[in-house]
Amino acid sequence: MTLETHVTEMWDPSEVKDYAPDGTYIHGLFIEGARFDSSGSLCDGKLKELMPRAPVIYVKSVPVQPQWEASPVGYLRHDPTIYECPVYTTSFRGPTYVFMATLKTEEDASKWVMRGVSLLLSADE
C-alpha cells in the first residue's frame, strides 16, 4: 500500500461537508516553487508569492501497482502527468521529509523537478 493525493477545488476547509469516502482531507499545507490553479493542477507561481497555501487535498491509501518502481521515498509512478512531490514539515529539506504527494500537472513533471517544487506542512515565519 502507498499514498495517493488528489488536489480538490476547495480552498476553504469549511467547504468540506462530509467525510472522505476512503481516505481523509487535509488542509493547511503550503507549496514552494509553484502554485495551484482553480482546477487543482500545478502552474507557475506569481511574483513575490513565495509560499502560497494549497487547497484542500484528498489523501487515500492505494494498492501498489506492478509497474510502479519502489524507491527510498515511495513508489515512483513514472507518469508524465503526475508530479511526485516531496512533502516536508519545514522548508529545511532532508530529515523533515514526510511522504511523497502525487500532484496532477498538465506540463511535463520534469519542469517541477527542476524548480524544486515541494509541499510544506508549515511556513517559515
PDB file of C-alpha atoms in Angstrom:
ATOM      1  CA  MET A   1       0.000   0.000   0.000  1.00  0.00           C
ATOM      2  CA  THR A   2       1.068   3.561  -0.651  1.00  0.00           C
ATOM      3  CA  LEU A   3      -0.467   7.045  -0.522  1.00  0.00           C
ATOM      4  CA  GLU A   4      -2.104   8.873  -3.391  1.00  0.00           C
ATOM      5  CA  THR A   5      -3.156  12.522  -3.256  1.00  0.00           C
ATOM      6  CA  HIS A   6      -5.794  14.439  -5.186  1.00  0.00           C
ATOM      7  CA  VAL A   7      -5.940  18.227  -5.008  1.00  0.00           C
ATOM      8  CA  THR A   8      -9.541  19.389  -4.696  1.00  0.00           C
ATOM      9  CA  GLU A   9     -11.113  22.632  -5.888  1.00  0.00           C
ATOM     10  CA  MET A  10     -11.949  23.581  -2.273  1.00  0.00           C
ATOM     11  CA  TRP A  11      -9.766  26.361  -0.863  1.00  0.00           C
ATOM     12  CA  ASP A  12     -11.504  26.744   2.492  1.00  0.00           C
ATOM     13  CA  PRO A  13     -11.714  23.703   4.801  1.00  0.00           C
ATOM     14  CA  SER A  14     -15.256  24.724   5.758  1.00  0.00           C
ATOM     15  CA  GLU A  15     -16.314  23.745   2.211  1.00  0.00           C
ATOM     16  CA  VAL A  16     -15.776  20.078   3.109  1.00  0.00           C
ATOM     17  CA  LYS A  17     -19.255  18.877   4.007  1.00  0.00           C
ATOM     18  CA  ASP A  18     -18.685  15.151   4.521  1.00  0.00           C
ATOM     19  CA  TYR A  19     -16.004  12.627   5.380  1.00  0.00           C
ATOM     20  CA  ALA A  20     -13.808  11.366   2.569  1.00  0.00           C
ATOM     21  CA  PRO A  21     -15.114   8.037   1.194  1.00  0.00           C
ATOM     22  CA  ASP A  22     -11.932   6.023   1.729  1.00  0.00           C
ATOM     23  CA  GLY A  23      -9.252   8.446   2.869  1.00  0.00           C
ATOM     24  CA  THR A  24      -9.028  11.839   4.506  1.00  0.00           C
ATOM     25  CA  TYR A  25      -8.996  15.526   3.636  1.00  0.00           C
ATOM     26  CA  ILE A  26      -6.027  17.590   4.753  1.00  0.00           C
ATOM     27  CA  HIS A  27      -5.519  21.351   4.652  1.00  0.00           C
ATOM     28  CA  GLY A  28      -3.062  23.983   5.776  1.00  0.00           C
ATOM     29  CA  LEU A  29      -0.174  22.969   3.505  1.00  0.00           C
ATOM     30  CA  PHE A  30       1.949  25.436   1.555  1.00  0.00           C
ATOM     31  CA  ILE A  31       3.575  24.954  -1.834  1.00  0.00           C
ATOM     32  CA  GLU A  32       7.044  26.217  -2.663  1.00  0.00           C
ATOM     33  CA  GLY A  33       8.162  26.877  -6.250  1.00  0.00           C
ATOM     34  CA  ALA A  34       4.710  26.795  -7.891  1.00  0.00           C
ATOM     35  CA  ARG A  35       1.031  27.261  -7.132  1.00  0.00           C
ATOM     36  CA  PHE A  36      -2.274  25.558  -7.907  1.00  0.00           C
ATOM     37  CA  ASP A  37      -4.775  26.826 -10.469  1.00  0.00           C
ATOM     38  CA  SER A  38      -8.530  26.754  -9.928  1.00  0.00           C
ATOM     39  CA  SER A  39      -8.774  23.151 -11.193  1.00  0.00           C
ATOM     40  CA  GLY A  40      -6.174  21.854  -8.714  1.00  0.00           C
ATOM     41  CA  SER A  41      -3.397  21.441 -11.285  1.00  0.00           C
ATOM     42  CA  LEU A  42       0.160  22.753 -10.837  1.00  0.00           C
ATOM     43  CA  CYS A  43       1.012  26.041 -12.558  1.00  0.00           C
ATOM     44  CA  ASP A  44       3.711  28.716 -12.453  1.00  0.00           C
ATOM     45  CA  GLY A  45       3.927  30.785  -9.294  1.00  0.00           C
ATOM     46  CA  LYS A  46       3.205  34.501  -9.146  1.00  0.00           C
ATOM     47  CA  LEU A  47       5.906  37.072  -8.484  1.00  0.00           C
ATOM     48  CA  LYS A  48       6.527  37.760  -4.779  1.00  0.00           C
ATOM     49  CA  GLU A  49       4.241  34.871  -3.797  1.00  0.00           C
ATOM     50  CA  LEU A  50       6.821  32.564  -2.230  1.00  0.00           C
ATOM     51  CA  MET A  51       4.686  30.024  -0.374  1.00  0.00           C
ATOM     52  CA  PRO A  52       1.015  30.164  -1.311  1.00  0.00           C
ATOM     53  CA  ARG A  53      -1.482  27.981   0.515  1.00  0.00           C
ATOM     54  CA  ALA A  54      -2.502  24.747  -1.113  1.00  0.00           C
ATOM     55  CA  PRO A  55      -6.186  23.876  -1.461  1.00  0.00           C
ATOM     56  CA  VAL A  56      -7.755  21.040   0.489  1.00  0.00           C
ATOM     57  CA  ILE A  57      -6.071  17.765  -0.507  1.00  0.00           C
ATOM     58  CA  TYR A  58      -7.706  14.345  -0.518  1.00  0.00           C
ATOM     59  CA  VAL A  59      -5.273  11.622   0.628  1.00  0.00           C
ATOM     60  CA  LYS A  60      -6.027   7.938   0.346  1.00  0.00           C
ATOM     61  CA  SER A  61      -4.202   4.640   0.541  1.00  0.00           C
ATOM     62  CA  VAL A  62      -3.983   2.612  -2.668  1.00  0.00           C
ATOM     63  CA  PRO A  63      -2.504  -0.783  -3.536  1.00  0.00           C
ATOM     64  CA  VAL A  64       0.885  -0.687  -5.255  1.00  0.00           C
ATOM     65  CA  GLN A  65       0.702  -1.355  -8.993  1.00  0.00           C
ATOM     66  CA  PRO A  66       3.240  -3.737 -10.601  1.00  0.00           C
ATOM     67  CA  GLN A  67       4.570  -1.035 -12.959  1.00  0.00           C
ATOM     68  CA  TRP A  68       5.483   1.341 -10.107  1.00  0.00           C
ATOM     69  CA  GLU A  69       9.113   1.449  -9.027  1.00  0.00           C
ATOM     70  CA  ALA A  70       9.978   1.137  -5.337  1.00  0.00           C
ATOM     71  CA  SER A  71      12.379   3.817  -4.075  1.00  0.00           C
ATOM     72  CA  PRO A  72      13.526   5.033  -0.647  1.00  0.00           C
ATOM     73  CA  VAL A  73      10.987   7.898  -0.776  1.00  0.00           C
ATOM     74  CA  GLY A  74       7.977   5.977  -2.077  1.00  0.00           C
ATOM     75  CA  TYR A  75       6.662   4.287  -5.194  1.00  0.00           C
ATOM     76  CA  LEU A  76       7.543   6.165  -8.382  1.00  0.00           C
ATOM     77  CA  ARG A  77       4.805   6.021 -10.978  1.00  0.00           C
ATOM     78  CA  HIS A  78       6.804   7.354 -13.985  1.00  0.00           C
ATOM     79  CA  ASP A  79       3.670   9.064 -15.290  1.00  0.00           C
ATOM     80  CA  PRO A  80       4.405  12.390 -17.084  1.00  0.00           C
ATOM     81  CA  THR A  81       1.041  13.825 -15.953  1.00  0.00           C
ATOM     82  CA  ILE A  82       1.847  13.221 -12.266  1.00  0.00           C
ATOM     83  CA  TYR A  83       4.490  15.189 -10.361  1.00  0.00           C
ATOM     84  CA  GLU A  84       5.771  13.107  -7.449  1.00  0.00           C
ATOM     85  CA  CYS A  85       6.136  15.940  -4.974  1.00  0.00           C
ATOM     86  CA  PRO A  86       8.044  15.649  -1.698  1.00  0.00           C
ATOM     87  CA  VAL A  87       6.238  16.843   1.424  1.00  0.00           C
ATOM     88  CA  TYR A  88       8.378  18.292   4.230  1.00  0.00           C
ATOM     89  CA  THR A  89       7.485  19.603   7.680  1.00  0.00           C
ATOM     90  CA  THR A  90       9.514  22.820   7.049  1.00  0.00           C
ATOM     91  CA  SER A  91      11.473  24.341   4.160  1.00  0.00           C
ATOM     92  CA  PHE A  92      14.585  22.650   5.551  1.00  0.00           C
ATOM     93  CA  ARG A  93      14.960  19.635   3.281  1.00  0.00           C
ATOM     94  CA  GLY A  94      16.270  16.196   4.160  1.00  0.00           C
ATOM     95  CA  PRO A  95      15.379  14.998   7.658  1.00  0.00           C
ATOM     96  CA  THR A  96      11.995  16.778   7.579  1.00  0.00           C
ATOM     97  CA  TYR A  97      10.668  14.565   4.737  1.00  0.00           C
ATOM     98  CA  VAL A  98       7.180  13.137   5.433  1.00  0.00           C
ATOM     99  CA  PHE A  99       5.811  11.477   2.282  1.00  0.00           C
ATOM    100  CA  MET A 100       5.510  11.832  -1.486  1.00  0.00           C
ATOM    101  CA  ALA A 101       2.369  13.504  -2.856  1.00  0.00           C
ATOM    102  CA  THR A 102       1.081  12.777  -6.355  1.00  0.00           C
ATOM    103  CA  LEU A 103       0.114  16.081  -7.971  1.00  0.00           C
ATOM    104  CA  LYS A 104      -1.668  16.447 -11.300  1.00  0.00           C
ATOM    105  CA  THR A 105       0.208  18.502 -13.906  1.00  0.00           C
ATOM    106  CA  GLU A 106      -0.621  19.488 -17.456  1.00  0.00           C
ATOM    107  CA  GLU A 107       3.043  20.183 -18.174  1.00  0.00           C
ATOM    108  CA  ASP A 108       5.879  17.678 -18.030  1.00  0.00           C
ATOM    109  CA  ALA A 109       6.710  16.671 -14.461  1.00  0.00           C
ATOM    110  CA  SER A 110      10.419  17.379 -15.083  1.00  0.00           C
ATOM    111  CA  LYS A 111       9.615  21.119 -15.041  1.00  0.00           C
ATOM    112  CA  TRP A 112       8.574  20.900 -11.392  1.00  0.00           C
ATOM    113  CA  VAL A 113      11.571  18.707 -10.523  1.00  0.00           C
ATOM    114  CA  MET A 114      13.937  21.346 -11.940  1.00  0.00           C
ATOM    115  CA  ARG A 115      12.183  24.061  -9.904  1.00  0.00           C
ATOM    116  CA  GLY A 116      12.402  22.060  -6.684  1.00  0.00           C
ATOM    117  CA  VAL A 117       8.652  22.254  -6.042  1.00  0.00           C
ATOM    118  CA  SER A 118       7.617  20.836  -2.685  1.00  0.00           C
ATOM    119  CA  LEU A 119       4.720  20.899  -0.254  1.00  0.00           C
ATOM    120  CA  LEU A 120       5.380  22.139   3.285  1.00  0.00           C
ATOM    121  CA  LEU A 121       3.420  21.492   6.457  1.00  0.00           C
ATOM    122  CA  SER A 122       4.457  24.855   7.928  1.00  0.00           C
ATOM    123  CA  ALA A 123       5.672  28.175   6.562  1.00  0.00           C
ATOM    124  CA  ASP A 124       8.913  29.655   7.852  1.00  0.00           C
ATOM    125  CA  GLU A 125       7.544  32.763   9.557  1.00  0.00           C
TER     126      GLU A 125
END
